[in-house]
mmCIF file of C-alpha atoms in Angstrom:
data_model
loop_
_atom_site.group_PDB
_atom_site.id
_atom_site.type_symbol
_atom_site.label_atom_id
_atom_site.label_comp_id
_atom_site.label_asym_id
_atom_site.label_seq_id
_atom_site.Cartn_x
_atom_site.Cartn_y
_atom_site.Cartn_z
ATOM 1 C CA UNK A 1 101.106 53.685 36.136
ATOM 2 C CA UNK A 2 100.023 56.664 38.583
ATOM 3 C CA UNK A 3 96.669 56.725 40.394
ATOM 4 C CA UNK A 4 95.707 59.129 38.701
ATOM 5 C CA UNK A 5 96.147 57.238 35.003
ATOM 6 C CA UNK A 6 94.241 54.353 35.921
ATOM 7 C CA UNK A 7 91.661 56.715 37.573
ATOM 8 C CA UNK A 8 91.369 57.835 34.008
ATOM 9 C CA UNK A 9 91.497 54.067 32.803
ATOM 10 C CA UNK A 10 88.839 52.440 34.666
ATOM 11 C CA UNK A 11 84.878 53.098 33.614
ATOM 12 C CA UNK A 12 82.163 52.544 35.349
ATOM 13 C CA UNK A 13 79.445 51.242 33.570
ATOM 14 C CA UNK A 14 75.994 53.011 34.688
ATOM 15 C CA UNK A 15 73.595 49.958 33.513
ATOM 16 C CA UNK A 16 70.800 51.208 36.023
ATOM 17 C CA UNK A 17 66.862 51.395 35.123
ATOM 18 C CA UNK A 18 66.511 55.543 35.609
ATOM 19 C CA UNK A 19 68.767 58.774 35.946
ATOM 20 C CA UNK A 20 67.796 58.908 39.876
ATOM 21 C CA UNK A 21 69.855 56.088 39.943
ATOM 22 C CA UNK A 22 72.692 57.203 38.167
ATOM 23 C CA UNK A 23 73.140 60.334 39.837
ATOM 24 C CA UNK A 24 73.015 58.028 43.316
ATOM 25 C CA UNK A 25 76.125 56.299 41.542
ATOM 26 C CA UNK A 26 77.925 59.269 40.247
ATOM 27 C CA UNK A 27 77.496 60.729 44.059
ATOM 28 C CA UNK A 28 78.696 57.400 45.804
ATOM 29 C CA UNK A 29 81.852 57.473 43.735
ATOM 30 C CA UNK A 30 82.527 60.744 44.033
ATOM 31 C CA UNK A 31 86.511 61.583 42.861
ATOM 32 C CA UNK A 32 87.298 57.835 42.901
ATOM 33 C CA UNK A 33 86.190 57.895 39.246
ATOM 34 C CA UNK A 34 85.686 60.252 36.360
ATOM 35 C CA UNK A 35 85.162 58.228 33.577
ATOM 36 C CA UNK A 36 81.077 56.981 32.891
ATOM 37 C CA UNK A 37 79.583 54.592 30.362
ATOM 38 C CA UNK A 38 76.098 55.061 29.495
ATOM 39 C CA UNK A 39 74.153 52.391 27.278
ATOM 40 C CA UNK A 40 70.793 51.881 26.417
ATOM 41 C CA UNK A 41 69.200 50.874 29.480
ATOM 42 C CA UNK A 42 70.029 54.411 30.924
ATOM 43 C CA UNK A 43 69.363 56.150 27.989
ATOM 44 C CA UNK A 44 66.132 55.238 27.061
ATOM 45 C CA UNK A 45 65.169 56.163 30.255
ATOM 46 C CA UNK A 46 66.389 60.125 29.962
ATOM 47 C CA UNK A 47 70.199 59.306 29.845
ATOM 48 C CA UNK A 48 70.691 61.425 27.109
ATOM 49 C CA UNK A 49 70.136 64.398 28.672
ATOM 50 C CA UNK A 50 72.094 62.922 31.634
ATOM 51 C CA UNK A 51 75.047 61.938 29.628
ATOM 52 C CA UNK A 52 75.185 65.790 28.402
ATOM 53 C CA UNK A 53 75.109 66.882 31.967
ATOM 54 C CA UNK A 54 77.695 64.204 33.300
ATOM 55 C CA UNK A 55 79.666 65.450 29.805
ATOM 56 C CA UNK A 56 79.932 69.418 31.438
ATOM 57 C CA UNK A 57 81.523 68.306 34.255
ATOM 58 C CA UNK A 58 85.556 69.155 33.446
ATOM 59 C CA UNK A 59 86.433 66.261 35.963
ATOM 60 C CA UNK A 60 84.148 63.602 34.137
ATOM 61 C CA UNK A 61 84.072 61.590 30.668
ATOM 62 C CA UNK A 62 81.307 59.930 29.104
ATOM 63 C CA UNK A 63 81.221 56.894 27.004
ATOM 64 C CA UNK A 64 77.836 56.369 25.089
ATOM 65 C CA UNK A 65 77.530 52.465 24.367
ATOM 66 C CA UNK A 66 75.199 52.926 21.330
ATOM 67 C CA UNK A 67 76.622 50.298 19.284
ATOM 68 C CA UNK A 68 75.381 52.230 16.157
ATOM 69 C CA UNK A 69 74.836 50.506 12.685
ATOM 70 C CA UNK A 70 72.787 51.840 9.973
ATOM 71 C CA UNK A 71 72.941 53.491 5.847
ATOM 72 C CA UNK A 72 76.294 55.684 6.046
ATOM 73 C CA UNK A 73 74.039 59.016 6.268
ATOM 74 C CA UNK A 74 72.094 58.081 8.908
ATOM 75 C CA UNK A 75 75.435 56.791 11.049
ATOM 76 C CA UNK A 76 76.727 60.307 10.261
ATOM 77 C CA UNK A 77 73.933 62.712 11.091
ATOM 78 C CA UNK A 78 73.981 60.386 14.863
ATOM 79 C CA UNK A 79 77.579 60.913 14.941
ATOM 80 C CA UNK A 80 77.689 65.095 14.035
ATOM 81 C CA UNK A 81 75.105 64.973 16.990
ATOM 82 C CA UNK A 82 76.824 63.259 18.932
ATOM 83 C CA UNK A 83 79.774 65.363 18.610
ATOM 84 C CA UNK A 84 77.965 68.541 19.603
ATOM 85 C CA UNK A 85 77.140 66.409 23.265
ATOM 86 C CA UNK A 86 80.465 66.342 24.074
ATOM 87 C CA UNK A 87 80.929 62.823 24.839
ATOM 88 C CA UNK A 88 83.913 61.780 24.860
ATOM 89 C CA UNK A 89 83.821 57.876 23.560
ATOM 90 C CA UNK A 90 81.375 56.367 21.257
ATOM 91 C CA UNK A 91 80.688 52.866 19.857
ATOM 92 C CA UNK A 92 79.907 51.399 15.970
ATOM 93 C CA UNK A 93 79.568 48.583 15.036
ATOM 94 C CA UNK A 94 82.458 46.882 13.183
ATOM 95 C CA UNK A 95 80.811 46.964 10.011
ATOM 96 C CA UNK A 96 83.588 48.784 7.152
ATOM 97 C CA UNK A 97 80.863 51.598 6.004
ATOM 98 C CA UNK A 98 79.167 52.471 9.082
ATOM 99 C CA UNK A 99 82.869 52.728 10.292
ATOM 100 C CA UNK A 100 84.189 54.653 7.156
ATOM 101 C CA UNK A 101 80.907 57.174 7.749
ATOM 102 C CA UNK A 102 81.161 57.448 11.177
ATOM 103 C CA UNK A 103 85.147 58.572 11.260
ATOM 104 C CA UNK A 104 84.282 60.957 8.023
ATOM 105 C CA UNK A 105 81.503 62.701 10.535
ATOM 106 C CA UNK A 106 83.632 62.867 13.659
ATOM 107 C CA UNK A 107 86.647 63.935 11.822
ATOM 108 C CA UNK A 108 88.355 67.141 13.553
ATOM 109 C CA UNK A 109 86.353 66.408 16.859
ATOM 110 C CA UNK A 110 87.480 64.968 20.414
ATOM 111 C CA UNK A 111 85.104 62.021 19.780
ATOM 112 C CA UNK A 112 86.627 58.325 20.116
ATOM 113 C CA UNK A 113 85.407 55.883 17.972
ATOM 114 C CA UNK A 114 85.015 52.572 18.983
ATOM 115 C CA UNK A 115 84.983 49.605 16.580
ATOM 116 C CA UNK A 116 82.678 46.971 18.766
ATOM 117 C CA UNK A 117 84.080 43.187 17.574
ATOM 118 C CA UNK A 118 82.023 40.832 19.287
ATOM 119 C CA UNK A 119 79.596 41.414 21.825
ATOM 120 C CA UNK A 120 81.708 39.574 25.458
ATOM 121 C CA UNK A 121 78.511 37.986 25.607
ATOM 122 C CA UNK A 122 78.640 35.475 22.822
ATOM 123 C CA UNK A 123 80.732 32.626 22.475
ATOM 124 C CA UNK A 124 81.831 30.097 19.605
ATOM 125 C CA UNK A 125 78.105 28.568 19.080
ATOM 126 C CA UNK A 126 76.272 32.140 19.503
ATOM 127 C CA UNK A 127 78.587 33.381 16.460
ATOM 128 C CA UNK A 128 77.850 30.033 14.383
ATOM 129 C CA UNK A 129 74.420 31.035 15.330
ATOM 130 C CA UNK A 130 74.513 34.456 14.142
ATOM 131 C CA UNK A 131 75.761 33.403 10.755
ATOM 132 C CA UNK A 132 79.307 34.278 10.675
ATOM 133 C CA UNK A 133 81.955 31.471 9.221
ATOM 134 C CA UNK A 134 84.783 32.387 11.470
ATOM 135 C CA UNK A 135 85.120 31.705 15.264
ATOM 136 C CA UNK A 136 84.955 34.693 17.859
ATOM 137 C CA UNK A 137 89.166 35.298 17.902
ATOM 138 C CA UNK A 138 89.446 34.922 14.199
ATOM 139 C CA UNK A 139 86.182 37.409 13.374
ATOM 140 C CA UNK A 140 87.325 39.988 16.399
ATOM 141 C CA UNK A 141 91.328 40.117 14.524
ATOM 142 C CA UNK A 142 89.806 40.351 11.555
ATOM 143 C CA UNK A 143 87.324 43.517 12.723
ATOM 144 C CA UNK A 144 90.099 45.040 14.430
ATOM 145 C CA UNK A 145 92.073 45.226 11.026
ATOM 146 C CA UNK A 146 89.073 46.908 9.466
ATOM 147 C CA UNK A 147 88.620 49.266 11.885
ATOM 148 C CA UNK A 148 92.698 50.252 11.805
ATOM 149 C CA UNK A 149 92.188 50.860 7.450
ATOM 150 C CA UNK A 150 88.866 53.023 8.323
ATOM 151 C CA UNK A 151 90.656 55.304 10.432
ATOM 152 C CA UNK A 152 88.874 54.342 13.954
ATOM 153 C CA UNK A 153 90.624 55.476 17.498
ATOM 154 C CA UNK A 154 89.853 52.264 19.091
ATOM 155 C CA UNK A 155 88.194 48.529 19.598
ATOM 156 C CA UNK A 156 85.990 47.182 21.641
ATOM 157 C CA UNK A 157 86.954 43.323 22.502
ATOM 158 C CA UNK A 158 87.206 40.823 25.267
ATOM 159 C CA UNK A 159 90.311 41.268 26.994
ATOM 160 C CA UNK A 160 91.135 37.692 25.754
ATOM 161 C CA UNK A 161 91.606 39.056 23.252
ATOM 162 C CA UNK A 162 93.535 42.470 23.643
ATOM 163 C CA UNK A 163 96.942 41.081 23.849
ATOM 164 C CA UNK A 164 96.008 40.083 20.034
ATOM 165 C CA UNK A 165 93.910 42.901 18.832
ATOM 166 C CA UNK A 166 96.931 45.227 20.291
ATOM 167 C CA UNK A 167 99.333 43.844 18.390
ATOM 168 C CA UNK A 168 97.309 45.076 15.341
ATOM 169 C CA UNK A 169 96.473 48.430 16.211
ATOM 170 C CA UNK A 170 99.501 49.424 17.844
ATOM 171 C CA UNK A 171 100.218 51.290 20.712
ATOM 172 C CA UNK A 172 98.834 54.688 19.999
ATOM 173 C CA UNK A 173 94.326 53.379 19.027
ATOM 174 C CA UNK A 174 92.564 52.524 22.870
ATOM 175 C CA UNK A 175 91.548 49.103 23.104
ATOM 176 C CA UNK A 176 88.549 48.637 25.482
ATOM 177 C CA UNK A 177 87.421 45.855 27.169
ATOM 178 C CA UNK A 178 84.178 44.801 28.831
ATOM 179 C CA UNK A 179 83.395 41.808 30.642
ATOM 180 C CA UNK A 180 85.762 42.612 33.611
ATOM 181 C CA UNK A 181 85.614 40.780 36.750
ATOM 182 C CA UNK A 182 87.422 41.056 39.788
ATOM 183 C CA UNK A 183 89.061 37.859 41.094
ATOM 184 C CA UNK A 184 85.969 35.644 42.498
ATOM 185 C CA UNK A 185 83.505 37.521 41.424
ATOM 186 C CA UNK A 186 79.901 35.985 39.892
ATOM 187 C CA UNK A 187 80.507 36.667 35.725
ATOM 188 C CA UNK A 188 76.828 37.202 35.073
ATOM 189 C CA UNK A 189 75.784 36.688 31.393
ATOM 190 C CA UNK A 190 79.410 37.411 30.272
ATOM 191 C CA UNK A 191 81.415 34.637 28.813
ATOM 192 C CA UNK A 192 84.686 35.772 28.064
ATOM 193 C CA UNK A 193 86.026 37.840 31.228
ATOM 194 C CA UNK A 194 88.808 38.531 32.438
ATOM 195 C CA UNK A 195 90.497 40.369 35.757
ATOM 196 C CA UNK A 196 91.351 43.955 35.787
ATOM 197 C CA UNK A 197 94.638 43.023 36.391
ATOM 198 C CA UNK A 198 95.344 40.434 32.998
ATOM 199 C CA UNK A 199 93.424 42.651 31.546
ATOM 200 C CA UNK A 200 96.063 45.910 31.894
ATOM 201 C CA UNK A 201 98.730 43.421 31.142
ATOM 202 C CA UNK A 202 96.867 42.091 27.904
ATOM 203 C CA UNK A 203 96.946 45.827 26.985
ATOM 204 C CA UNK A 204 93.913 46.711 27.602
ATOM 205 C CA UNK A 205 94.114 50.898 27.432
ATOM 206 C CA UNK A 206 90.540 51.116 29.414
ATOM 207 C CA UNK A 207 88.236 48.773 31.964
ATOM 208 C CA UNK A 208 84.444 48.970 31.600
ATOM 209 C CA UNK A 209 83.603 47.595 34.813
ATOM 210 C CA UNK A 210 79.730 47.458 35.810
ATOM 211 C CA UNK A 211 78.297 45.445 38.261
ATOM 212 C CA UNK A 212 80.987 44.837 40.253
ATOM 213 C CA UNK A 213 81.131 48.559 41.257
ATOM 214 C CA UNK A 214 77.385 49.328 40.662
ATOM 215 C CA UNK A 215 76.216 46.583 42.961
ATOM 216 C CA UNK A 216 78.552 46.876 45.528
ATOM 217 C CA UNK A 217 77.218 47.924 49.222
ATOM 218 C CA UNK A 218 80.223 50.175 49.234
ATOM 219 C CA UNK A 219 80.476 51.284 45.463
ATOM 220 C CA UNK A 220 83.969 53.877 46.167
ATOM 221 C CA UNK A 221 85.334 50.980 48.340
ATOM 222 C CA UNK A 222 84.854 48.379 45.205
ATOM 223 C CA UNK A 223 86.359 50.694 42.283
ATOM 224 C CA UNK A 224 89.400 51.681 44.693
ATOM 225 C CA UNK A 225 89.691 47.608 45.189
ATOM 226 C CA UNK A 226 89.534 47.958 41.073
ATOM 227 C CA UNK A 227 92.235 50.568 40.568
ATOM 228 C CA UNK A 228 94.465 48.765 42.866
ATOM 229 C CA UNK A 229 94.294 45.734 41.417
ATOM 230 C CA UNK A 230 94.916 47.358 38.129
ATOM 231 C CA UNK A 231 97.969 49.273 39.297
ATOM 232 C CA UNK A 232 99.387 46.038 40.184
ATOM 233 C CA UNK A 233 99.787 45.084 36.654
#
């Protein structure tokens, strides 16, 4: 892969506390990355608004993390809305309706749709705990099947599980993966992460990196360390 794919690969993940901050991000990064994820944190703090902005820009991509589960209607009024933003990924939950709706709504449009499995955050006991009967691997296959019959353009998984998941997709839906760390690096509340590098050759299609990049004292200096380390794959 060329520099410029994985440019196009690799997402930064803007989990800051207020646009100000953002923008600082955006700025430090400069060309060494045109793709953006913006989740709640940001956007209940004017994100929104931000994400539309980032959206204009004809050298940037936005990915809105909304993880959005509700009555079919409701999922597609967000969705039609979300369309008109022009973002260019968005996330639903796994669950067949809200899927089924939200594809119906986006249909004709640029608009991803993510299928989010299980959260990278939550291992074996926290899915007992939530009430499922199957273990994280078995309940993310079985999601990503779901999402394939509903007619979704990609998954959300651990990257543990992409080699997996890609095998039932296929090559052509994008399987993203959060819960990327660089060799060495602290994992934070993740569980299940991986390295940018396993994670390309798991077939992962895109790398929602956050605080690695976002923390870094020299934020373009840590995503180029990123993209190398995925070209190397």
């Amino acid at each position: 892969m060329n520099t410029d794919t994985m440019r196009e690969r690799l997402i930064v993940g803007l989990d800051v506390p207020s646009v100000k901050e953002a923008e600082t991000v955006v700025r430090d990064l400069g060309d060494a990355v045109s793709f953006y994820k913006i989740g709640y944190q940001l956007a209940f703090a004017g994100g929104l608004d931000f994400a539309r902005e980032l959206a204009s820009d004809d050298d940037k991509k936005v990915f809105l993390d909304m993880k959005l589960l509700d009555i079919d209607n409701t999922v597609a009024k967000g969705v039609e809305n979300i369309v008109r933003m022009g973002m260019t990924m968005l996330t639903i939950h796994a669950y067949p309706k809200a899927m089924k709706a939200a594809v119906e709504a986006a249909k004709g449009s640029g608009l991803t749709l993510l299928a989010v499995t299980v959260l990278t955050s939550m291992d074996e006991r926290d899915v007992i705990d939530a009430g499922y009967e199957y273990d994280p691997h078995t309940l993310v296959l079985r999601r990503a099947e779901q999402a394939l019959a509903a007619g979704m353009g990609g998954i959300v998984c651990s990257a543990e599980e992409a080699a997996a998941v890609r095998r039932i997709v296929g090559p052509d839906m994008a399987v993203v993966t959060p819960g990327i760390r660089p060799a060495g690096a602290a994992h934070g509340d993740q569980r299940r992460v991986v390295t940018p590098a396993q994670a390309i050759r798991n077939g992962s299609s895109h790398l929602v990196v956050g605080r690695p990049i976002v923390g870094a004292v020299d934020r373009r200096a840590a995503a180029h360390a990123i993209l190398t380390e995925m070209r190397s794959a």
